Coordinates of C-alpha atoms and ligand atoms in Angstrom, one line a residue:
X1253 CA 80.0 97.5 97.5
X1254 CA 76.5 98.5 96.3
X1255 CA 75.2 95.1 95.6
X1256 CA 72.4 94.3 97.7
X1257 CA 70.1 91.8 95.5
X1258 CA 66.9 93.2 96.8
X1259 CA 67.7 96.8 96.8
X1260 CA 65.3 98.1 94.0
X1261 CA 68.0 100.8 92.0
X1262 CA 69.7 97.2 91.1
X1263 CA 66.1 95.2 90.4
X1264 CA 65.2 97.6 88.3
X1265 CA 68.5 98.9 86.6
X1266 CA 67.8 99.2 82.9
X1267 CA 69.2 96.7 80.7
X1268 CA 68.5 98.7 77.7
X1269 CA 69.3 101.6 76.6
X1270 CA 65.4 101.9 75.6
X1271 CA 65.1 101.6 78.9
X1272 CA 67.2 104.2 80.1
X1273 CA 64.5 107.5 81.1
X1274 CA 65.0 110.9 79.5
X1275 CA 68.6 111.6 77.7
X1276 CA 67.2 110.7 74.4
X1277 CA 69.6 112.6 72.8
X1278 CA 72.5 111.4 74.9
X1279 CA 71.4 108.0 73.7
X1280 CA 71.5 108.7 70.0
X1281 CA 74.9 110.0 70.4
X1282 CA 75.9 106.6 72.1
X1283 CA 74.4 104.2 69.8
X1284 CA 75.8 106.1 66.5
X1285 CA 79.2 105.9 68.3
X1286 CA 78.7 102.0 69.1
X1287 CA 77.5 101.6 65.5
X1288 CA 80.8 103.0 63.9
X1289 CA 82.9 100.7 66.5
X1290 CA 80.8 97.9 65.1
X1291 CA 81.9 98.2 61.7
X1292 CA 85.8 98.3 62.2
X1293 CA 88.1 100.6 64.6
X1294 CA 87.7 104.0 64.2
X1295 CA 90.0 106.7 63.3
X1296 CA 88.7 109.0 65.7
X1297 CA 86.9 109.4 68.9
X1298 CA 87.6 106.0 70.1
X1299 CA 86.4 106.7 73.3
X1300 CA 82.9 107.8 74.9
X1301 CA 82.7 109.9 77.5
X1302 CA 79.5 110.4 79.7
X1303 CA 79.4 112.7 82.4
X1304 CA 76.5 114.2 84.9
X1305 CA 75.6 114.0 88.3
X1306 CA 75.0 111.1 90.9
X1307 CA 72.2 108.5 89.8
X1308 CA 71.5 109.9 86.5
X1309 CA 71.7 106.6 84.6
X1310 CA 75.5 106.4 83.6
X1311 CA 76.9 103.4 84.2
X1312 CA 73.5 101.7 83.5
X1313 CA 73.8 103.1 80.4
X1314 CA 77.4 101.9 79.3
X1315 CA 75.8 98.2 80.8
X1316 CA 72.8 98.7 78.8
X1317 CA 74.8 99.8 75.7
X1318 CA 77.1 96.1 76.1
X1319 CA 74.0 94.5 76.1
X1320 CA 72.0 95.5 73.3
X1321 CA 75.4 95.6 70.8
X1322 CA 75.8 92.2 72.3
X1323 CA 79.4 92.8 73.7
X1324 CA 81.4 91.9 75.9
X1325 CA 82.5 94.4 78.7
X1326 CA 85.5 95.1 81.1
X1327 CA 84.2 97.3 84.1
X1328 CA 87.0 99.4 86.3
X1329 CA 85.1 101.3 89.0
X1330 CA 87.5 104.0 91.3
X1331 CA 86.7 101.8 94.6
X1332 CA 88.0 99.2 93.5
X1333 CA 92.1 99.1 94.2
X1334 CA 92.8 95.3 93.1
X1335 CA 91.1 96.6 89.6
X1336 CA 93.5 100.0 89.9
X1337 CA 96.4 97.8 90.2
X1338 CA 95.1 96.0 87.0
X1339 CA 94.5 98.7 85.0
X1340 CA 97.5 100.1 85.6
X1341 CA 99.3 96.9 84.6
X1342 CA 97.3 96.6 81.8
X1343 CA 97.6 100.4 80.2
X1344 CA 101.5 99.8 80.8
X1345 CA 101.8 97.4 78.5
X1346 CA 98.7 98.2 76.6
X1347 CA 100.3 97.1 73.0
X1348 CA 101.5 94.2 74.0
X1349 CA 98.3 92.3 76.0
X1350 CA 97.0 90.6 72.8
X1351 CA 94.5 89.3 74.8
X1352 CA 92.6 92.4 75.2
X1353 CA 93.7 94.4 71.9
X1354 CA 94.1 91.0 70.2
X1355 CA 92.5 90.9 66.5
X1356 CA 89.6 88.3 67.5
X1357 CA 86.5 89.5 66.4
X1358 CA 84.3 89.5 69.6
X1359 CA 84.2 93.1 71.2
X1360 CA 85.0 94.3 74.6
X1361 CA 83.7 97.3 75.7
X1362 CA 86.2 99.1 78.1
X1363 CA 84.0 100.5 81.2
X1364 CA 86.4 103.2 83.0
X1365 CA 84.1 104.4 85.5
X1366 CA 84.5 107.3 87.7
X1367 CA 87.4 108.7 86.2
X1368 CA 87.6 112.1 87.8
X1369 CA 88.7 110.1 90.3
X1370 CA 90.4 107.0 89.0
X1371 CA 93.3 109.9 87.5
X1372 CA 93.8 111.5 90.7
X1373 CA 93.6 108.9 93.9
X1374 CA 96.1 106.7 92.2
X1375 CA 99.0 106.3 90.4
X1376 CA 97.9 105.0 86.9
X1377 CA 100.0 107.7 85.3
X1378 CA 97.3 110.0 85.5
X1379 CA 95.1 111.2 82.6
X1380 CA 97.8 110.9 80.3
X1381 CA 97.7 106.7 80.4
X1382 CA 93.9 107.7 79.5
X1383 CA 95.1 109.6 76.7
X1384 CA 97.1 106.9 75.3
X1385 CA 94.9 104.4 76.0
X1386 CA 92.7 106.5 73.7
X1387 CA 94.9 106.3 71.0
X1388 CA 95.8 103.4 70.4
X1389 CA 93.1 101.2 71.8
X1390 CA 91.2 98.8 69.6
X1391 CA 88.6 98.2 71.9
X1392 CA 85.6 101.0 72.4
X1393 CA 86.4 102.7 75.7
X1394 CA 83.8 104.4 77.6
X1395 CA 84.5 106.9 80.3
X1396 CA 82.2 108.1 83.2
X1397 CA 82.7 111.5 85.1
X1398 CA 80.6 113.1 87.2
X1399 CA 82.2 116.8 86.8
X1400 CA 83.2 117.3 83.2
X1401 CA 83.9 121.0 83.8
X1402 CA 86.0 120.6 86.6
X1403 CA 86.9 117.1 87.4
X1404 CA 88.1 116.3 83.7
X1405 CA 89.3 119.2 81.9
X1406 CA 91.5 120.2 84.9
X1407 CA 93.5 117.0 84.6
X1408 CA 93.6 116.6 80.8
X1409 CA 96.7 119.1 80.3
X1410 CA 95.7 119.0 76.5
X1411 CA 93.8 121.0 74.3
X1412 CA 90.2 120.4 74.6
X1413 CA 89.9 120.6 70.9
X1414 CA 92.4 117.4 70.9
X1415 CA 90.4 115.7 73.4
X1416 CA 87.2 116.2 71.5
X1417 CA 89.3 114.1 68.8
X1418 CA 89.9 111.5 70.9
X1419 CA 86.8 111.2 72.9
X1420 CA 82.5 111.7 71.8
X1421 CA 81.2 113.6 75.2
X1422 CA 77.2 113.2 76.4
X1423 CA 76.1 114.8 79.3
X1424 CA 73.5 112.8 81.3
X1425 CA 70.6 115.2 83.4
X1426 CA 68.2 113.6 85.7
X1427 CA 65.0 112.6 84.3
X1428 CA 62.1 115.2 84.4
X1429 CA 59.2 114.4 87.2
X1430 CA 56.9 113.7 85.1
X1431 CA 59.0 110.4 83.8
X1432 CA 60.4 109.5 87.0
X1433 CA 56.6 109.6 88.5
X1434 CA 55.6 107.5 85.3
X1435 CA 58.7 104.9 86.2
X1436 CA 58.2 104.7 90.1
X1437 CA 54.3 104.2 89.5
X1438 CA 55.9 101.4 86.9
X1439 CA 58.1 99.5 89.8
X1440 CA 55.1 99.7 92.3
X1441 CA 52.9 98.1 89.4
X1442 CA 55.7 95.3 89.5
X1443 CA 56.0 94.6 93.1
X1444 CA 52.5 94.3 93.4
X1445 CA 51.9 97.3 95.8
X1446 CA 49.1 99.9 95.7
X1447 CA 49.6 103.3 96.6
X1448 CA 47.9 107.2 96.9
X1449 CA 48.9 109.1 93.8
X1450 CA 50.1 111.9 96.3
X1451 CA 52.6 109.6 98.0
X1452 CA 54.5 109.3 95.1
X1453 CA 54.1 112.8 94.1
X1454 CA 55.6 113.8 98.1
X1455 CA 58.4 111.4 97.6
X1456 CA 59.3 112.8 94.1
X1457 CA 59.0 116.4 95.8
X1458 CA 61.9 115.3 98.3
X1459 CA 64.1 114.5 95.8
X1460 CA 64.1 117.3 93.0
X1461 CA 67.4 118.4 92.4
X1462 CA 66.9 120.7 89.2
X1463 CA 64.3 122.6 88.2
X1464 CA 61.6 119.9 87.7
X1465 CA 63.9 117.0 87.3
X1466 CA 64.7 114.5 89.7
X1467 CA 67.0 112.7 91.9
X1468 CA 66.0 109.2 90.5
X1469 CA 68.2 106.5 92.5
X1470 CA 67.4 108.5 95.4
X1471 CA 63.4 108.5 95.1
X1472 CA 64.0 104.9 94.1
X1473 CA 65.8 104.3 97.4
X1474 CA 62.8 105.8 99.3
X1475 CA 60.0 104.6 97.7
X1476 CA 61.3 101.3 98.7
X1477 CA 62.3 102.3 102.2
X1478 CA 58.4 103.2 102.9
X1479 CA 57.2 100.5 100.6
X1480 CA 59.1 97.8 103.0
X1481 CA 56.0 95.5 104.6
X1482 CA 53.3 97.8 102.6
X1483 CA 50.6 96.5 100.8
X1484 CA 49.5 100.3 99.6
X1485 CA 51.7 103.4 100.1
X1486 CA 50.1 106.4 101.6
X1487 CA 50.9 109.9 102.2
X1488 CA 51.3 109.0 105.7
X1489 CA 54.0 106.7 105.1
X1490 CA 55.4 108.7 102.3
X1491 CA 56.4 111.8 105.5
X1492 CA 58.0 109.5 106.9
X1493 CA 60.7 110.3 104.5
X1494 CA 63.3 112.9 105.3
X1495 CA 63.9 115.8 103.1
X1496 CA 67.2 114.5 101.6
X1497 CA 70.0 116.0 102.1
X1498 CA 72.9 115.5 99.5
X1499 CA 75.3 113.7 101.5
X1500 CA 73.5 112.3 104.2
X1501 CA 76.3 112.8 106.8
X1502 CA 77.2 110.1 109.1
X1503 CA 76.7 112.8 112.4
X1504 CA 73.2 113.6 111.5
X1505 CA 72.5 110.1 111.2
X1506 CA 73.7 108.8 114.6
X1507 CA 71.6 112.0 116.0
X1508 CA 68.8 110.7 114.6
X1509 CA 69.2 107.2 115.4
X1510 CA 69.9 107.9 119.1
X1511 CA 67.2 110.6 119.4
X1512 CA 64.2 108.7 117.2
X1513 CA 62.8 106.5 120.1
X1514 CA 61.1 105.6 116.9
X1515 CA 62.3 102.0 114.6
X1516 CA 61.1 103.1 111.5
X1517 CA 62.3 106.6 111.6
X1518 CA 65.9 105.5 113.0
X1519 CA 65.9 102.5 110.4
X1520 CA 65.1 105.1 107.4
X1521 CA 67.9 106.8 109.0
X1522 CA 70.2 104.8 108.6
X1523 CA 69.3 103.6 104.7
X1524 CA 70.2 106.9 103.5
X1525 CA 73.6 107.4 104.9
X1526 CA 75.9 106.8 102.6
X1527 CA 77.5 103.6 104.4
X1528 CA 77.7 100.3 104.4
X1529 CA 76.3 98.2 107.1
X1530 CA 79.8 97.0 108.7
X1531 CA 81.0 100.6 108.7
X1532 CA 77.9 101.9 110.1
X1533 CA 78.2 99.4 112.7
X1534 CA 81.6 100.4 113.5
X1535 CA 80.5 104.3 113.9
X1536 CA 77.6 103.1 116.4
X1537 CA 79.2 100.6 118.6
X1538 CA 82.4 103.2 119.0
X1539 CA 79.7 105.9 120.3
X1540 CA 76.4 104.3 121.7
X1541 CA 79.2 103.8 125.4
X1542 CA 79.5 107.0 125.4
X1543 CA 75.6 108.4 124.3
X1544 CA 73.6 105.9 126.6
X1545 CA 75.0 106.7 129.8
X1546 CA 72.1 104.4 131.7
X1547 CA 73.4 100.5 132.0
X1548 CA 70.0 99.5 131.3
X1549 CA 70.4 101.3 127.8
X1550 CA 74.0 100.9 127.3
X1551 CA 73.2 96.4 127.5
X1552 CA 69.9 96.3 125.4
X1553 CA 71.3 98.6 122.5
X1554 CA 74.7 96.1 122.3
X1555 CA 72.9 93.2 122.9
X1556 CA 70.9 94.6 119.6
X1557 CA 74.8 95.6 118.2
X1558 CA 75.9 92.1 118.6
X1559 CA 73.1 90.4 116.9
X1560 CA 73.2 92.8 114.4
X1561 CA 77.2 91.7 113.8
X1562 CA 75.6 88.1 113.9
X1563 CA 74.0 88.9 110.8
X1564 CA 76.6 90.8 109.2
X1565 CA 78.8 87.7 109.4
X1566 CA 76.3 85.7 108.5
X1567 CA 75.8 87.6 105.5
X1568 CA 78.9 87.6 104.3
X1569 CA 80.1 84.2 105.1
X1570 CA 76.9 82.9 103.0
X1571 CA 77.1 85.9 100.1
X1572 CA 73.7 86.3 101.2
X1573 CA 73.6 89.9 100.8
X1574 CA 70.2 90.3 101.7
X1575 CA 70.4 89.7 105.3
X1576 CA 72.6 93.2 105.3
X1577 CA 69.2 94.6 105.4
X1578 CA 68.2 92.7 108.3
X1579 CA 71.2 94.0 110.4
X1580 CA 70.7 97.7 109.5
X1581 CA 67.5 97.3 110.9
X1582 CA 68.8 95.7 114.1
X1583 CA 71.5 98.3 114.7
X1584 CA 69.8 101.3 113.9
X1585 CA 66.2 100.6 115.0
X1586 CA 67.4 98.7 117.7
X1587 CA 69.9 100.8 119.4
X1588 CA 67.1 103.7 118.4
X1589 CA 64.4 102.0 120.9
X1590 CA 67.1 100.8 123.2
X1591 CA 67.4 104.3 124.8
X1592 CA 64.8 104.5 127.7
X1593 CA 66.3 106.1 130.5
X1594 CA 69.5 108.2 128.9
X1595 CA 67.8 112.0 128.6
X1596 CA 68.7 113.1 125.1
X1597 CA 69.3 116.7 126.7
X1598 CA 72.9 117.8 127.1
X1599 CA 76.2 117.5 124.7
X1600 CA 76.6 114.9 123.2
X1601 CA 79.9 113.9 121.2
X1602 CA 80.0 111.6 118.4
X1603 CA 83.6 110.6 117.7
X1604 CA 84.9 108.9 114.8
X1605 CA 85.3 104.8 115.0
X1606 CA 88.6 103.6 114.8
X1607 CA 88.7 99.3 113.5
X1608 CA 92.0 99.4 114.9
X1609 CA 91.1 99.6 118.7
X1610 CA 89.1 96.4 117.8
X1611 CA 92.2 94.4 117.3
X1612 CA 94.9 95.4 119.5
X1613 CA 96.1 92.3 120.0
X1614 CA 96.8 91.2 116.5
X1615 CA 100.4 91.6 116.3
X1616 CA 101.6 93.2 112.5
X1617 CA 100.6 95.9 110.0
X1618 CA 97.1 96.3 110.5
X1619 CA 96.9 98.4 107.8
X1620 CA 98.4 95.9 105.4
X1621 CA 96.6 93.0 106.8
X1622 CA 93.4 94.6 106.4
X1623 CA 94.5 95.0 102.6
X1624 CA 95.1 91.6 101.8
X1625 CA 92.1 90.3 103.7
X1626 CA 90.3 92.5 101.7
X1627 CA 92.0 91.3 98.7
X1628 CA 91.4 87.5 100.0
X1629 CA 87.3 87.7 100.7
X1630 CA 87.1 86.2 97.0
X1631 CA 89.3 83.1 98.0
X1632 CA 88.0 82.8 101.6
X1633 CA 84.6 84.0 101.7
X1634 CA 84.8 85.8 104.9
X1635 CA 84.7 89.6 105.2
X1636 CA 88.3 91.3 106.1
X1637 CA 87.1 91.3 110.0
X1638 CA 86.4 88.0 110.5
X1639 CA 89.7 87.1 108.5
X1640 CA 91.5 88.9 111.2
X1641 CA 89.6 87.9 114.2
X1642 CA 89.1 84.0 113.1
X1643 CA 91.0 83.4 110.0
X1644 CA 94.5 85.0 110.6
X1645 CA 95.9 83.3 113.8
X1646 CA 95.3 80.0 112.5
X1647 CA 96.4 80.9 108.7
X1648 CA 99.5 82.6 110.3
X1649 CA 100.8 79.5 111.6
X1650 CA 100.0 77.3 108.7
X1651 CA 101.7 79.9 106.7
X1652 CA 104.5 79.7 109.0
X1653 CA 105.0 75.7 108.5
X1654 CA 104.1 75.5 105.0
X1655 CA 105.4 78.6 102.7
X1656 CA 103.3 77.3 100.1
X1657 CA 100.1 78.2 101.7
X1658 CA 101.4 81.5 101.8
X1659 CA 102.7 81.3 98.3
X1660 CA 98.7 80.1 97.2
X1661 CA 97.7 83.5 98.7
X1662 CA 99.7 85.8 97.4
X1663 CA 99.0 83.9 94.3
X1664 CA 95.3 83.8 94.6
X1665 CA 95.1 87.2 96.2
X1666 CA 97.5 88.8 94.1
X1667 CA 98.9 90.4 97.4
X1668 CA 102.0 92.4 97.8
X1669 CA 105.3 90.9 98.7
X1670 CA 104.4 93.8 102.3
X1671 CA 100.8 92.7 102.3
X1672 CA 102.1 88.7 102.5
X1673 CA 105.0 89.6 105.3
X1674 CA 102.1 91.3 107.2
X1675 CA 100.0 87.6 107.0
X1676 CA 102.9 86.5 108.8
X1677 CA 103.9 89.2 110.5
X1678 CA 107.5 88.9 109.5
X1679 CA 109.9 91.6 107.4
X1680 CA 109.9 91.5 103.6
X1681 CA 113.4 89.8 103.6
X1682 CA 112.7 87.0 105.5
X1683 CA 113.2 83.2 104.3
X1684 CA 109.5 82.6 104.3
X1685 CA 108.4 85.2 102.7
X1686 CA 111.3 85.2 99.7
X1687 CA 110.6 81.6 99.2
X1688 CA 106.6 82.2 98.9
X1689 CA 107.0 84.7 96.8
X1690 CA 109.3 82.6 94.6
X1691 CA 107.4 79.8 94.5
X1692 CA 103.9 81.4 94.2
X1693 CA 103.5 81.4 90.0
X1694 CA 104.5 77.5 89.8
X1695 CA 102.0 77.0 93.1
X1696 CA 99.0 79.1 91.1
X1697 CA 99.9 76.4 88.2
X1698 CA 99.9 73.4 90.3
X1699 CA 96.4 74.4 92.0
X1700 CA 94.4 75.5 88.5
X1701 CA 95.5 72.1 87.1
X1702 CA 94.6 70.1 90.0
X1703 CA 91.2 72.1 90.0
X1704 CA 90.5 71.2 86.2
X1705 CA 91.1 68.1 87.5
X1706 CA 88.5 67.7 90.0
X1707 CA 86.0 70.0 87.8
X1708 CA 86.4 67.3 84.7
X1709 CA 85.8 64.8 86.9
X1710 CA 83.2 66.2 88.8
X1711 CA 81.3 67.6 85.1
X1712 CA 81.8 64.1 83.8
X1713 CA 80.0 62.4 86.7
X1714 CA 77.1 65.0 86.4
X1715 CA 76.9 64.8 82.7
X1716 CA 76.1 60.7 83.1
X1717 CA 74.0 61.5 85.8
X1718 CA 72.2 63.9 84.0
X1719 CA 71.3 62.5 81.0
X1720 CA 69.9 59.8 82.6
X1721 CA 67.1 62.6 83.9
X1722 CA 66.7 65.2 82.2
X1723 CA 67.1 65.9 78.2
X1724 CA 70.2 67.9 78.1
X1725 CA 69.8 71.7 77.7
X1726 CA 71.7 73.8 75.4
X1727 CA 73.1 76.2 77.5
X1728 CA 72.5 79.8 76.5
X1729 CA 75.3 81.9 75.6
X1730 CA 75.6 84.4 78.2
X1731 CA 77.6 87.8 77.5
X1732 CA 80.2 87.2 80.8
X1733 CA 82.0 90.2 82.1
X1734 CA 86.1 89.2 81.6
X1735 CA 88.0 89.9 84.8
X1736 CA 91.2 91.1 84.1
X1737 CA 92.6 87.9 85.6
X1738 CA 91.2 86.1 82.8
X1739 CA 93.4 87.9 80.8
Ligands
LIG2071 N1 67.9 107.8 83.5 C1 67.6 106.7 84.2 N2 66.7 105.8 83.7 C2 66.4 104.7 84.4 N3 66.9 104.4 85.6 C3 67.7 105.3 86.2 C4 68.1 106.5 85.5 N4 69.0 107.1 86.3 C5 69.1 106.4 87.4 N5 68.3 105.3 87.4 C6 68.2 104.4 88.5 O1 69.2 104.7 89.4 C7 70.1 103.6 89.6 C8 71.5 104.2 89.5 O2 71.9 104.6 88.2 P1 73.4 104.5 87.8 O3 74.2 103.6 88.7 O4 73.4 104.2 86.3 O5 73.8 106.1 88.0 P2 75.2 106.8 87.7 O6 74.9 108.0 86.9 O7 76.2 105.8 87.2 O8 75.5 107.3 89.2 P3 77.0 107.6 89.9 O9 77.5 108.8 89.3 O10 76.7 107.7 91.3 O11 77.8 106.4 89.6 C9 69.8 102.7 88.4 O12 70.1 101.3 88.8 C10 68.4 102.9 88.1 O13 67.6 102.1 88.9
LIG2072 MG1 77.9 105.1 88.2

């Protein structure tokens, strides 16, 4: 989940493809290949594909393409199973949704992203689904790689000369310094904050990764990292930053955060591992026992821990995704200053977390339950841990009573028949869980229609309340991404 509001890589994500830096040609390629799509299905190279490295600009171009062709657009990203799952029903029976390869005329442009992963962590049939998809889709398809060379053609098990058929191929490079430097100084311009010419020139240093191009999401991330509570950057500030290493690994990270003595340099720390806050949490309250061996310590950095989880759970109860950055700080900067009296001499081992030790007393698959909570944050807006530490006893029992609240999750959820014994920690054969499963299309029926219900209602009573007001709007039209449960 990279979808923190205020992070600055998703402010400032171009919604063009004018705004897209460097790639020029890469871009002409696309737009001539969008062009021919907009005139009628073509014969060949139905499909895009656009490979390069990390944070080069992909997948805000195939965004950016959507919106300038005016488009709308399906996106299937590889972390994302319950999408896998879709995908794989949908390319099944590919010629037979008319709702995607219907004849209407509105376009919907097929976002496959990652794919050198997507073919080979699950079973979607593999690159040759792809292949057919290709074929005979009449939607434009785009694909995004980051390792043509070997992440692609590996897995094709075609001639390339048959794939170039199917497929138009732009490789994306990192923009050149000079354009990034133009585009940071651009965002700074924006937020209103001033800065030494050389700090931005250091930060840009720490993130070349080619010749004279650079890393741009990353020198994005750090400029706002040192810009956080800055009215003017200086070079000062701009050290602060860490050389960055690729794949800021998770080991380094606690070293730093236990050794720092230092909130800022601890915090920055932890905003470049690769991580999301709950995990990172996980990873620090499994080792700070066994790092801060002084009880002075050990209470001040998990009485920072907890409020930090506060937070967390805040966050994700309210969708309030900004308050993540409020409980990075907590955890790492707090548990960094939280170390007084523990001597940072001697070994020490940092051991991997384990969730599971967390819940040792829930009873059941926790493996499956932490599936179908995941699966279930949409319909009860709580994150999978406080599903299974608040949510699950009491929904187990209702479950238990009433099969139709069961059959309204799996429903809802689109859980598996194991994933919905686990809920109620029962075997796939038993009653409850043969009659929820059973029951749970006529249930999802029953529930829209009684939803319509209360949403006419409710839209009717606003609309006379409204117009008493306010002059009534007309709405804009707004280019929605489909879910593939709106298929
Ligand atoms: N060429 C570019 N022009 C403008 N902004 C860019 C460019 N490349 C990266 N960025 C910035 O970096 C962020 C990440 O870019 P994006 O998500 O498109 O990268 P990606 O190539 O899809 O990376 P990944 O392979 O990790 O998915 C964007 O939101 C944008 O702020
Ligand atoms: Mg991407």
């Amino acid at each position: 989940m990279d979808a923190r509001p205020l992070d600055w890589t998703e402010k400032y994500r171009p919604k063009s493809l004018d705004g897209i830096i460097g790639n020029r040609k890469a871009i002409e390629i696309i737009k001539q290949w969008a062009y021919k799509w907009a005139k009628g299905i073509p014969k060949e190279k139905k499909g895009l594909l656009i490979y390069g490295r990390p944070g080069t600009g992909k997948t805000s171009a195939a965004l950016a393409l959507a919106h300038d062709m005016g488009w709308n657009y399906l996106e299937l990203n590889a972390s994302d199973t319950r999408n896998y799952r879709a995908i794989r029903d949908i390319l099944g029976g590919a010629s037979t949704s008319s709702a995607l390869f219907g004849t209407g005329s509105q376009i919907t442009l097929i976002i496959l992203d990652e794919v050198d992963n997507m073919a080979s962590r699950f079973d979607i049939g593999g690159w040759s689904t792809i292949l057919q998809f290709l074929e005979i889709t009449r939607q434009p398809i785009v694909l995004i790689a980051n390792d043509f060379w070997n992440g692609v053609v590996p897995n094709l098990k075609i001639p390339l000369n048959k794939f170039y058929r199917l497929c138009e191929i732009v490789q994306f490079y990192p923009p050149p310094y000079k354009a990034a430097k133009a585009y940071l100084i651009n965002i700074l311009k924006k937020e209103g904050i001033g800065f030494e010419e050389e700090a931005i020139d250091l930060i840009l240093k720490k993130n070349i990764v080619e010749n004279e191009n650079v890393d741009l999401r990353g020198a994005i991330r750090d400029l706002q990292a040192v810009a956080l509570g800055k009215r003017r950057i200086t070079v000062k500030d701009a050290e602060l930053v860490g050389w960055r290493d690729r794949e800021a690994n998770i080991f380094q990270t606690l070293g730093i955060i236990f050794t720092a003595r230092n909130f800022r340099r601890a915090w920055l720390a932890a905003l470049r591992v690769n991580m999301t806050p709950d995990e990172l949490l996980e990873w620090l309250t499994e080792n700070v026992p066994k790092i801060y061996t002084d009880p002075e310590d050990l209470a001040l950095a998990y009485d920072f821990l907890s409020r930090a989880d506060v937070f967390l759970g805040r966050s994700i109860r309210r969708q309030a995704y900004s308050l993540w950055a409020y409980a990075t700080e907590l955890m790492s900067g707090g548990v960094s200053i939280a170390r007084r009296n523990t001597s940072a001499k001697g070994s020490w081992k940092i051991t991997s977390s384990s969730w599971k030790k967390t819940y040792l007393s829930v009873k059941g698959d926790l493996d499956l339950i932490k599936s179908a909570a995941i699966k279930l944050r949409h319909v009860l807006h709580s994150g999978w841990k406080e599903f299974i530490r608040e949510d699950l006893p009491y929904l187990r029992l209702i479950c238990k009573k009433n099969p139709k609240v069961l059959a309204s999750l799996i429903a809802f959820g689109n859980l598996t028949k194991e994933e919905a014994a686990a809920i109620v920690d029962e075997d796939v054969s038993s009653p409850i869980v043969k009659e929820a499963w059973e029951i749970k299309s006529q249930i999802k029926d029953e529930i829209v229609k009684e939803m319509h219900k209360v949403e006419t209602k409710k839209g009717e009573k606003e609309e006379t309340h409204k117009e008493k007001k306010t002059p009534k709007k007309t709405p804009k039209k707004k280019i929605k991404p489909k879910t593939l449960f709106d298929m």
